[in-house]
CSV table of C-alpha atoms (C1' of nucleotides) and ligand atoms in Angstrom, one decimal:
chain,number,residue,atom,x,y,z
A,1,UNK,CA,-22.8,-11.1,-24.9
A,2,UNK,CA,-19.6,-12.7,-24.0
A,3,UNK,CA,-18.3,-16.1,-23.2
A,4,UNK,CA,-14.7,-15.9,-21.9
A,5,UNK,CA,-12.1,-18.4,-22.8
A,6,UNK,CA,-12.2,-19.6,-19.2
A,7,UNK,CA,-15.9,-20.3,-19.4
A,8,UNK,CA,-15.3,-22.3,-22.6
A,9,UNK,CA,-12.6,-24.3,-20.7
A,10,UNK,CA,-15.2,-24.9,-18.0
A,11,UNK,CA,-17.6,-26.3,-20.6
A,12,UNK,CA,-14.9,-28.7,-21.8
A,13,UNK,CA,-14.0,-29.8,-18.3
A,14,UNK,CA,-17.5,-30.3,-16.9
A,15,UNK,CA,-18.8,-31.7,-20.2
A,16,UNK,CA,-16.1,-34.3,-20.3
A,17,UNK,CA,-16.6,-35.2,-16.6
A,18,UNK,CA,-20.3,-35.5,-17.2
A,19,UNK,CA,-19.8,-38.4,-19.5
A,20,UNK,CA,-19.1,-40.5,-16.5
A,21,UNK,CA,-20.8,-38.7,-13.7
A,22,UNK,CA,-19.6,-40.8,-10.8
A,23,UNK,CA,-15.9,-41.1,-11.7
A,24,UNK,CA,-13.3,-39.3,-9.6
A,25,UNK,CA,-11.1,-37.4,-12.0
A,26,UNK,CA,-7.6,-36.2,-11.2
A,27,UNK,CA,-6.3,-33.0,-12.7
A,28,UNK,CA,-3.6,-35.0,-14.4
A,29,UNK,CA,-6.1,-37.3,-16.1
A,30,UNK,CA,-8.2,-34.4,-17.2
A,31,UNK,CA,-5.1,-32.7,-18.7
A,32,UNK,CA,-4.5,-35.8,-20.7
A,33,UNK,CA,-8.1,-35.9,-22.0
A,34,UNK,CA,-8.6,-32.2,-22.6
A,35,UNK,CA,-6.2,-29.6,-24.2
A,36,UNK,CA,-6.0,-27.0,-21.4
A,37,UNK,CA,-2.7,-25.7,-19.9
A,38,UNK,CA,-2.1,-28.0,-16.8
A,39,UNK,CA,-1.6,-25.4,-14.1
A,40,UNK,CA,-4.5,-23.3,-15.4
A,41,UNK,CA,-6.7,-26.3,-15.5
A,42,UNK,CA,-5.8,-27.1,-11.9
A,43,UNK,CA,-6.7,-23.6,-10.8
A,44,UNK,CA,-10.0,-23.8,-12.7
A,45,UNK,CA,-10.8,-27.1,-11.0
A,46,UNK,CA,-10.4,-25.5,-7.6
A,47,UNK,CA,-12.6,-22.6,-8.7
A,48,UNK,CA,-15.3,-24.9,-10.0
A,49,UNK,CA,-15.0,-26.7,-6.8
A,50,UNK,CA,-15.5,-23.5,-4.8
A,51,UNK,CA,-18.5,-22.7,-7.0
A,52,UNK,CA,-20.1,-25.9,-5.9
A,53,UNK,CA,-20.3,-27.7,-9.2
A,54,UNK,CA,-17.7,-30.3,-8.3
A,55,UNK,CA,-16.1,-31.3,-5.0
A,56,UNK,CA,-12.5,-32.1,-4.4
A,57,UNK,CA,-11.0,-34.9,-2.5
A,58,UNK,CA,-7.5,-34.1,-1.3
A,59,UNK,CA,-4.5,-36.3,-0.8
A,60,UNK,CA,-3.1,-39.2,-2.7
A,61,UNK,CA,-5.8,-40.9,-4.8
A,62,UNK,CA,-7.7,-37.6,-4.6
A,63,UNK,CA,-9.4,-35.7,-7.4
A,64,UNK,CA,-12.6,-34.1,-8.4
A,65,UNK,CA,-16.2,-35.4,-8.8
A,66,UNK,CA,-19.5,-33.8,-9.2
A,67,UNK,CA,-21.0,-32.2,-6.1
A,68,UNK,CA,-24.5,-32.3,-7.5
A,69,UNK,CA,-26.4,-34.3,-10.1
A,70,UNK,CA,-25.4,-33.3,-13.6
A,71,UNK,CA,-29.0,-32.8,-14.5
A,72,UNK,CA,-29.1,-30.0,-12.0
A,73,UNK,CA,-26.1,-28.1,-13.4
A,74,UNK,CA,-27.1,-25.7,-16.2
A,75,UNK,CA,-24.8,-24.0,-18.6
A,76,UNK,CA,-26.1,-20.6,-17.4
A,77,UNK,CA,-24.9,-21.4,-13.9
A,78,UNK,CA,-21.5,-22.1,-15.2
A,79,UNK,CA,-21.3,-18.9,-17.3
A,80,UNK,CA,-22.6,-16.9,-14.3
A,81,UNK,CA,-20.1,-18.3,-11.9
A,82,UNK,CA,-17.2,-17.2,-14.2
A,83,UNK,CA,-18.2,-14.3,-16.3
A,84,UNK,CA,-21.3,-13.2,-14.4
A,85,UNK,CA,-24.9,-12.9,-15.7
A,86,UNK,CA,-24.3,-9.5,-17.3
A,87,UNK,CA,-21.8,-11.0,-19.7
A,88,UNK,CA,-24.9,-12.4,-21.4
A,89,UNK,CA,-27.8,-10.3,-20.1
A,90,UNK,CA,-26.1,-6.9,-20.0
A,91,UNK,CA,-26.7,-3.9,-22.2
A,92,UNK,CA,-26.0,-4.6,-25.9
A,93,UNK,CA,-24.7,-1.1,-26.2
A,94,UNK,CA,-22.3,-1.6,-23.3
A,95,UNK,CA,-23.9,0.8,-20.8
A,96,UNK,CA,-23.4,-0.2,-17.2
A,97,UNK,CA,-26.7,1.2,-16.2
A,98,UNK,CA,-29.5,1.7,-18.8
A,99,UNK,CA,-30.5,5.3,-19.3
A,100,UNK,CA,-33.3,4.5,-21.8
A,101,UNK,CA,-35.6,2.5,-19.5
A,102,UNK,CA,-34.7,-0.8,-21.2
A,103,UNK,CA,-36.4,0.2,-24.4
A,104,UNK,CA,-34.2,1.8,-27.0
A,105,UNK,CA,-34.3,0.8,-30.7
A,106,UNK,CA,-31.3,-1.5,-30.3
A,107,UNK,CA,-32.7,-3.1,-27.2
A,108,UNK,CA,-35.9,-4.0,-29.0
A,109,UNK,CA,-34.1,-5.5,-32.0
A,110,UNK,CA,-31.8,-7.6,-29.7
A,111,UNK,CA,-34.2,-8.7,-27.0
A,112,UNK,CA,-35.6,-11.8,-28.6
A,113,UNK,CA,-32.2,-13.1,-29.6
A,114,UNK,CA,-30.9,-12.5,-26.2
A,115,UNK,CA,-33.7,-14.3,-24.6
A,116,UNK,CA,-33.2,-17.3,-26.9
A,117,UNK,CA,-29.6,-17.4,-25.7
A,118,UNK,CA,-30.5,-17.2,-22.1
A,119,UNK,CA,-33.2,-19.8,-22.5
A,120,UNK,CA,-30.9,-22.3,-24.1
A,121,UNK,CA,-28.2,-21.8,-21.5
A,122,UNK,CA,-30.7,-22.0,-18.7
A,123,UNK,CA,-32.5,-25.1,-20.0
A,124,UNK,CA,-29.5,-27.1,-21.0
A,125,UNK,CA,-27.9,-29.2,-18.2
A,126,UNK,CA,-24.7,-31.1,-18.4
A,127,UNK,CA,-26.8,-34.3,-18.5
A,128,UNK,CA,-28.7,-33.0,-21.5
A,129,UNK,CA,-25.5,-32.5,-23.4
A,130,UNK,CA,-24.3,-36.0,-22.7
A,131,UNK,CA,-27.6,-37.6,-23.5
A,132,UNK,CA,-26.9,-36.6,-27.0
A,133,UNK,CA,-26.2,-39.6,-29.3
A,134,UNK,CA,-22.6,-38.9,-29.7
A,135,UNK,CA,-19.6,-40.3,-28.1
A,136,UNK,CA,-17.1,-37.5,-28.0
A,137,UNK,CA,-15.8,-34.9,-25.6
B,1,UNK,CA,-19.8,-15.7,-28.5
B,2,UNK,CA,-18.3,-12.4,-27.7
B,3,UNK,CA,-19.1,-8.8,-28.4
B,4,UNK,CA,-16.2,-6.6,-27.2
B,5,UNK,CA,-16.7,-3.3,-25.6
B,6,UNK,CA,-15.3,-1.7,-28.7
B,7,UNK,CA,-18.0,-3.3,-30.9
B,8,UNK,CA,-20.6,-2.0,-28.5
B,9,UNK,CA,-19.1,1.4,-28.8
B,10,UNK,CA,-19.4,1.1,-32.6
B,11,UNK,CA,-23.0,0.2,-32.2
B,12,UNK,CA,-23.6,3.3,-30.2
B,13,UNK,CA,-21.7,5.5,-32.7
B,14,UNK,CA,-23.2,4.2,-35.9
B,15,UNK,CA,-26.6,3.8,-34.3
B,16,UNK,CA,-26.6,7.4,-33.3
B,17,UNK,CA,-25.3,8.6,-36.6
B,18,UNK,CA,-27.9,6.6,-38.5
B,19,UNK,CA,-30.6,8.7,-36.9
B,20,UNK,CA,-29.7,11.4,-39.4
B,21,UNK,CA,-28.1,9.5,-42.2
B,22,UNK,CA,-26.9,12.5,-44.2
B,23,UNK,CA,-25.4,14.6,-41.5
B,24,UNK,CA,-21.7,15.2,-41.2
B,25,UNK,CA,-20.7,14.5,-37.6
B,26,UNK,CA,-17.5,15.8,-36.0
B,27,UNK,CA,-15.8,13.6,-33.3
B,28,UNK,CA,-16.4,16.5,-30.9
B,29,UNK,CA,-20.1,16.5,-31.5
B,30,UNK,CA,-20.4,12.7,-31.2
B,31,UNK,CA,-18.5,12.9,-27.9
B,32,UNK,CA,-21.1,15.3,-26.6
B,33,UNK,CA,-23.9,13.0,-27.7
B,34,UNK,CA,-22.4,9.6,-26.7
B,35,UNK,CA,-20.5,8.7,-23.5
B,36,UNK,CA,-17.2,7.3,-25.0
B,37,UNK,CA,-13.7,8.5,-24.0
B,38,UNK,CA,-12.9,11.2,-26.6
B,39,UNK,CA,-9.5,10.1,-27.8
B,40,UNK,CA,-10.7,6.5,-28.0
B,41,UNK,CA,-13.8,7.6,-29.9
B,42,UNK,CA,-11.7,9.4,-32.4
B,43,UNK,CA,-9.6,6.4,-33.0
B,44,UNK,CA,-12.6,4.3,-33.5
B,45,UNK,CA,-14.1,6.7,-36.0
B,46,UNK,CA,-10.9,6.4,-38.1
B,47,UNK,CA,-11.1,2.6,-37.8
B,48,UNK,CA,-14.8,2.6,-38.9
B,49,UNK,CA,-13.8,4.9,-41.7
B,50,UNK,CA,-11.1,2.4,-42.8
B,51,UNK,CA,-13.6,-0.4,-42.6
B,52,UNK,CA,-15.7,1.5,-45.1
B,53,UNK,CA,-18.8,2.1,-43.0
B,54,UNK,CA,-18.3,5.8,-42.9
B,55,UNK,CA,-16.0,8.2,-44.7
B,56,UNK,CA,-14.0,11.0,-43.3
B,57,UNK,CA,-13.7,14.6,-44.5
B,58,UNK,CA,-10.6,16.2,-43.3
B,59,UNK,CA,-9.7,19.7,-42.4
B,60,UNK,CA,-11.8,22.4,-40.8
B,61,UNK,CA,-15.5,21.7,-41.0
B,62,UNK,CA,-14.6,18.1,-41.5
B,63,UNK,CA,-16.1,15.1,-39.9
B,64,UNK,CA,-17.7,11.8,-40.6
B,65,UNK,CA,-20.7,10.7,-42.6
B,66,UNK,CA,-21.9,7.4,-44.0
B,67,UNK,CA,-20.0,5.9,-46.9
B,68,UNK,CA,-22.9,3.6,-47.8
B,69,UNK,CA,-26.6,3.6,-47.3
B,70,UNK,CA,-27.5,2.6,-43.7
B,71,UNK,CA,-29.9,0.0,-45.0
B,72,UNK,CA,-26.8,-1.8,-46.4
B,73,UNK,CA,-24.8,-1.9,-43.2
B,74,UNK,CA,-25.6,-4.9,-41.0
B,75,UNK,CA,-24.7,-5.4,-37.4
B,76,UNK,CA,-22.9,-8.5,-38.4
B,77,UNK,CA,-20.5,-6.6,-40.6
B,78,UNK,CA,-19.8,-4.2,-37.8
B,79,UNK,CA,-19.0,-7.1,-35.4
B,80,UNK,CA,-16.9,-8.8,-38.0
B,81,UNK,CA,-14.8,-5.7,-38.7
B,82,UNK,CA,-13.9,-5.3,-35.1
B,83,UNK,CA,-14.0,-8.7,-33.3
B,84,UNK,CA,-14.0,-11.0,-36.4
B,85,UNK,CA,-16.7,-13.5,-37.4
B,86,UNK,CA,-15.3,-16.2,-35.1
B,87,UNK,CA,-16.2,-14.2,-32.1
B,88,UNK,CA,-19.7,-15.2,-32.8
B,89,UNK,CA,-19.4,-18.2,-35.1
B,90,UNK,CA,-16.4,-19.8,-33.4
B,91,UNK,CA,-16.4,-23.0,-31.4
B,92,UNK,CA,-18.4,-22.8,-28.2
B,93,UNK,CA,-15.8,-24.9,-26.5
B,94,UNK,CA,-13.0,-22.5,-27.5
B,95,UNK,CA,-11.1,-24.8,-29.9
B,96,UNK,CA,-9.3,-22.9,-32.6
B,97,UNK,CA,-9.9,-25.8,-35.0
B,98,UNK,CA,-12.6,-28.3,-34.5
B,99,UNK,CA,-11.5,-31.9,-33.9
B,100,UNK,CA,-15.0,-33.3,-33.9
B,101,UNK,CA,-16.1,-32.6,-37.4
B,102,UNK,CA,-18.5,-29.9,-36.2
B,103,UNK,CA,-20.7,-32.3,-34.4
B,104,UNK,CA,-20.0,-32.9,-30.8
B,105,UNK,CA,-22.8,-32.9,-28.2
B,106,UNK,CA,-22.2,-29.3,-27.2
B,107,UNK,CA,-22.1,-28.2,-30.8
B,108,UNK,CA,-25.5,-29.7,-31.5
B,109,UNK,CA,-27.1,-28.2,-28.4
B,110,UNK,CA,-25.7,-24.7,-29.3
B,111,UNK,CA,-26.1,-24.7,-33.0
B,112,UNK,CA,-29.7,-23.4,-33.2
B,113,UNK,CA,-29.1,-20.6,-30.8
B,114,UNK,CA,-25.9,-19.5,-32.5
B,115,UNK,CA,-27.7,-19.4,-35.9
B,116,UNK,CA,-30.5,-17.3,-34.4
B,117,UNK,CA,-27.8,-14.8,-33.2
B,118,UNK,CA,-26.1,-14.8,-36.5
B,119,UNK,CA,-29.4,-14.4,-38.4
B,120,UNK,CA,-30.4,-11.4,-36.2
B,121,UNK,CA,-27.1,-9.7,-36.6
B,122,UNK,CA,-27.0,-10.4,-40.4
B,123,UNK,CA,-30.6,-9.3,-41.0
B,124,UNK,CA,-30.6,-6.2,-39.0
B,125,UNK,CA,-29.3,-3.1,-40.7
B,126,UNK,CA,-28.6,0.3,-39.1
B,127,UNK,CA,-31.7,1.6,-40.9
B,128,UNK,CA,-33.8,-1.2,-39.4
B,129,UNK,CA,-32.8,-0.1,-35.9
B,130,UNK,CA,-33.7,3.5,-36.5
B,131,UNK,CA,-37.0,2.8,-38.1
B,132,UNK,CA,-38.1,1.5,-34.8
B,133,UNK,CA,-40.7,3.8,-33.2
B,134,UNK,CA,-38.5,5.3,-30.5
B,135,UNK,CA,-36.6,8.5,-30.4
B,136,UNK,CA,-33.5,7.7,-28.4
B,137,UNK,CA,-29.8,6.9,-29.0
C,1,DG,C1',7.1,-42.3,10.1
C,2,DT,C1',8.6,-41.5,5.3
C,3,DT,C1',7.4,-41.1,0.7
C,4,DA,C1',4.6,-40.2,-3.1
C,5,DA,C1',0.7,-38.3,-5.4
C,6,DA,C1',-2.8,-35.6,-5.2
C,7,DT,C1',-5.2,-30.6,-4.3
C,8,DA,C1',-4.8,-25.4,-2.1
C,9,DC,C1',-2.9,-21.0,-1.9
C,10,DT,C1',-0.7,-17.0,-3.4
C,11,DA,C1',2.2,-14.2,-6.1
C,12,DC,C1',4.1,-13.3,-10.4
C,13,DA,C1',4.5,-13.0,-15.7
C,14,DA,C1',2.8,-12.6,-20.3
C,15,DA,C1',-0.7,-11.4,-23.6
C,16,DC,C1',-4.5,-8.7,-24.9
C,17,DA,C1',-7.9,-5.0,-24.8
C,18,DA,C1',-9.0,-0.4,-23.6
C,19,DG,C1',-7.7,4.2,-23.0
C,20,DT,C1',-4.3,8.4,-23.4
C,21,DA,C1',-0.9,11.6,-25.4
C,22,DG,C1',1.9,14.1,-28.8
C,23,DC,C1',2.4,15.6,-33.0
C,24,DA,C1',1.5,15.6,-38.1
C,25,DT,C1',-1.7,16.6,-41.8
C,26,DT,C1',-5.6,18.7,-44.0
C,27,DT,C1',-8.6,22.5,-45.2
C,28,DA,C1',-12.0,26.5,-44.4
C,29,DT,C1',-11.8,31.2,-42.9
C,30,DG,C1',-10.2,35.7,-42.6
D,1,DC,C1',-0.3,33.6,-45.5
D,2,DA,C1',-1.6,32.7,-40.7
D,3,DT,C1',-4.8,30.7,-37.8
D,4,DA,C1',-8.1,27.5,-36.2
D,5,DA,C1',-10.6,23.4,-36.3
D,6,DA,C1',-10.9,19.2,-37.8
D,7,DT,C1',-8.9,14.1,-38.9
D,8,DG,C1',-4.5,10.7,-39.2
D,9,DC,C1',-0.7,8.3,-37.3
D,10,DT,C1',2.0,6.1,-33.9
D,11,DA,C1',3.7,5.2,-29.5
D,12,DC,C1',2.8,4.8,-24.7
D,13,DT,C1',0.1,3.6,-20.4
D,14,DT,C1',-3.3,1.2,-17.8
D,15,DG,C1',-6.4,-2.6,-16.7
D,16,DT,C1',-8.0,-7.3,-17.4
D,17,DT,C1',-7.6,-12.0,-18.6
D,18,DT,C1',-4.9,-15.9,-19.3
D,19,DG,C1',-1.0,-18.6,-18.0
D,20,DT,C1',3.0,-20.0,-14.9
D,21,DA,C1',5.8,-21.0,-10.7
D,22,DG,C1',6.8,-22.0,-6.0
D,23,DT,C1',5.5,-23.8,-1.9
D,24,DA,C1',2.2,-25.6,1.5
D,25,DT,C1',-1.2,-29.0,2.8
D,26,DT,C1',-3.6,-33.4,2.7
D,27,DT,C1',-3.8,-38.4,2.6
D,28,DA,C1',-2.9,-43.3,0.8
D,29,DA,C1',0.7,-46.7,0.6
D,30,DC,C1',4.6,-48.8,2.2
E,201,SF4,S1,-32.6,0.0,-23.6
E,201,SF4,FE1,-30.7,0.4,-24.9
E,201,SF4,S2,-29.3,1.4,-23.4
E,201,SF4,FE2,-30.9,0.4,-22.2
E,201,SF4,S3,-30.1,-1.6,-21.6
E,201,SF4,FE3,-31.4,-1.8,-23.5
E,201,SF4,S4,-29.8,-1.6,-25.2
E,201,SF4,FE4,-28.9,-0.8,-23.3
E,202,SF4,S1,-18.2,-29.8,-32.9
E,202,SF4,FE1,-17.6,-29.3,-30.8
E,202,SF4,S2,-15.4,-29.0,-30.9
E,202,SF4,FE2,-16.1,-28.8,-33.0
E,202,SF4,S3,-16.6,-26.7,-33.4
E,202,SF4,FE3,-18.5,-27.6,-32.7
E,202,SF4,S4,-18.5,-27.3,-30.4
E,202,SF4,FE4,-16.4,-27.0,-31.1
DNA sequence: GTTAAATACTACAAACAAGTAGCATTTATG
DNA sequence: CATAAATGCTACTTGTTTGTAGTATTTAAC
């Protein structure tokens, strides 16, 4: 159960970009809009590009824009691409491989909550977020 | 949204100890029962002792036993003592201080899931876990 | 073609979390 | 009292994540 700082950065970046889905954003512009260290932001943008969420256009007047429709990009995919699925779905006791056949007391207590989390992350797309009646990000 | 490896270790340790609430456990014994590096385990036990979950008895034949009834120790308290409340309750976008008055699109999407997590951790005590009809840990 | 403004690549540095080691202290046992 | 078996304290080491720097590459504009 772990969302790294980097994943949270990705949420900010993609969430912001999703406000205007078709715009081409430069790293510099994004840095002005969002509070993330510039060089790190740039590296993340390249990573997100490699992960297939956005695509980059090189050269002067270049930048980043979505590679797919924002309604098709779920929060779970973003988490998975950076932290990996196990960061959410892994053993709550921290075991790499379960030795209790996925049914120890702790597992049973936690299972429902974990599923709720996975469901929310899986069902929520970037478009869902920005359909919300707010005008921030 | 973050449970550190150390918190997961604490779940293992206290969950195991809660099986027999009144027993005095030595670090050596716990190390045999649970797969945690011995020296690190010992340090954790001291920390958990300082946090008031267990109490230590020094000297030969010493060890650790619960300082309070296991029904009074919630998972949330354990998480809080190691990672801090914000590891769970903090901003999903990673901001240290919210600039959106706790109501941006992402916040609203995430809120219910976060509350579910907090509720589960807060309502579940060590006793609850071990009342479960399983015999592992 | 040269310049300027953008991304790409790769290595390094700093901060943090996890794990290890040595030695001090406490106390039951004989 | 001496020994043994336990916890307590503090510093060090290792590994991972986060952040920075330098340089190369791409492409629009002039
Ligand atoms: S059953 Fe227990 S040990 Fe196995 S994956 Fe679930 S929580 Fe972890
Ligand atoms: S409103 Fe948005 S920025 Fe503020 S704490 Fe909630 S998620 Fe974070």
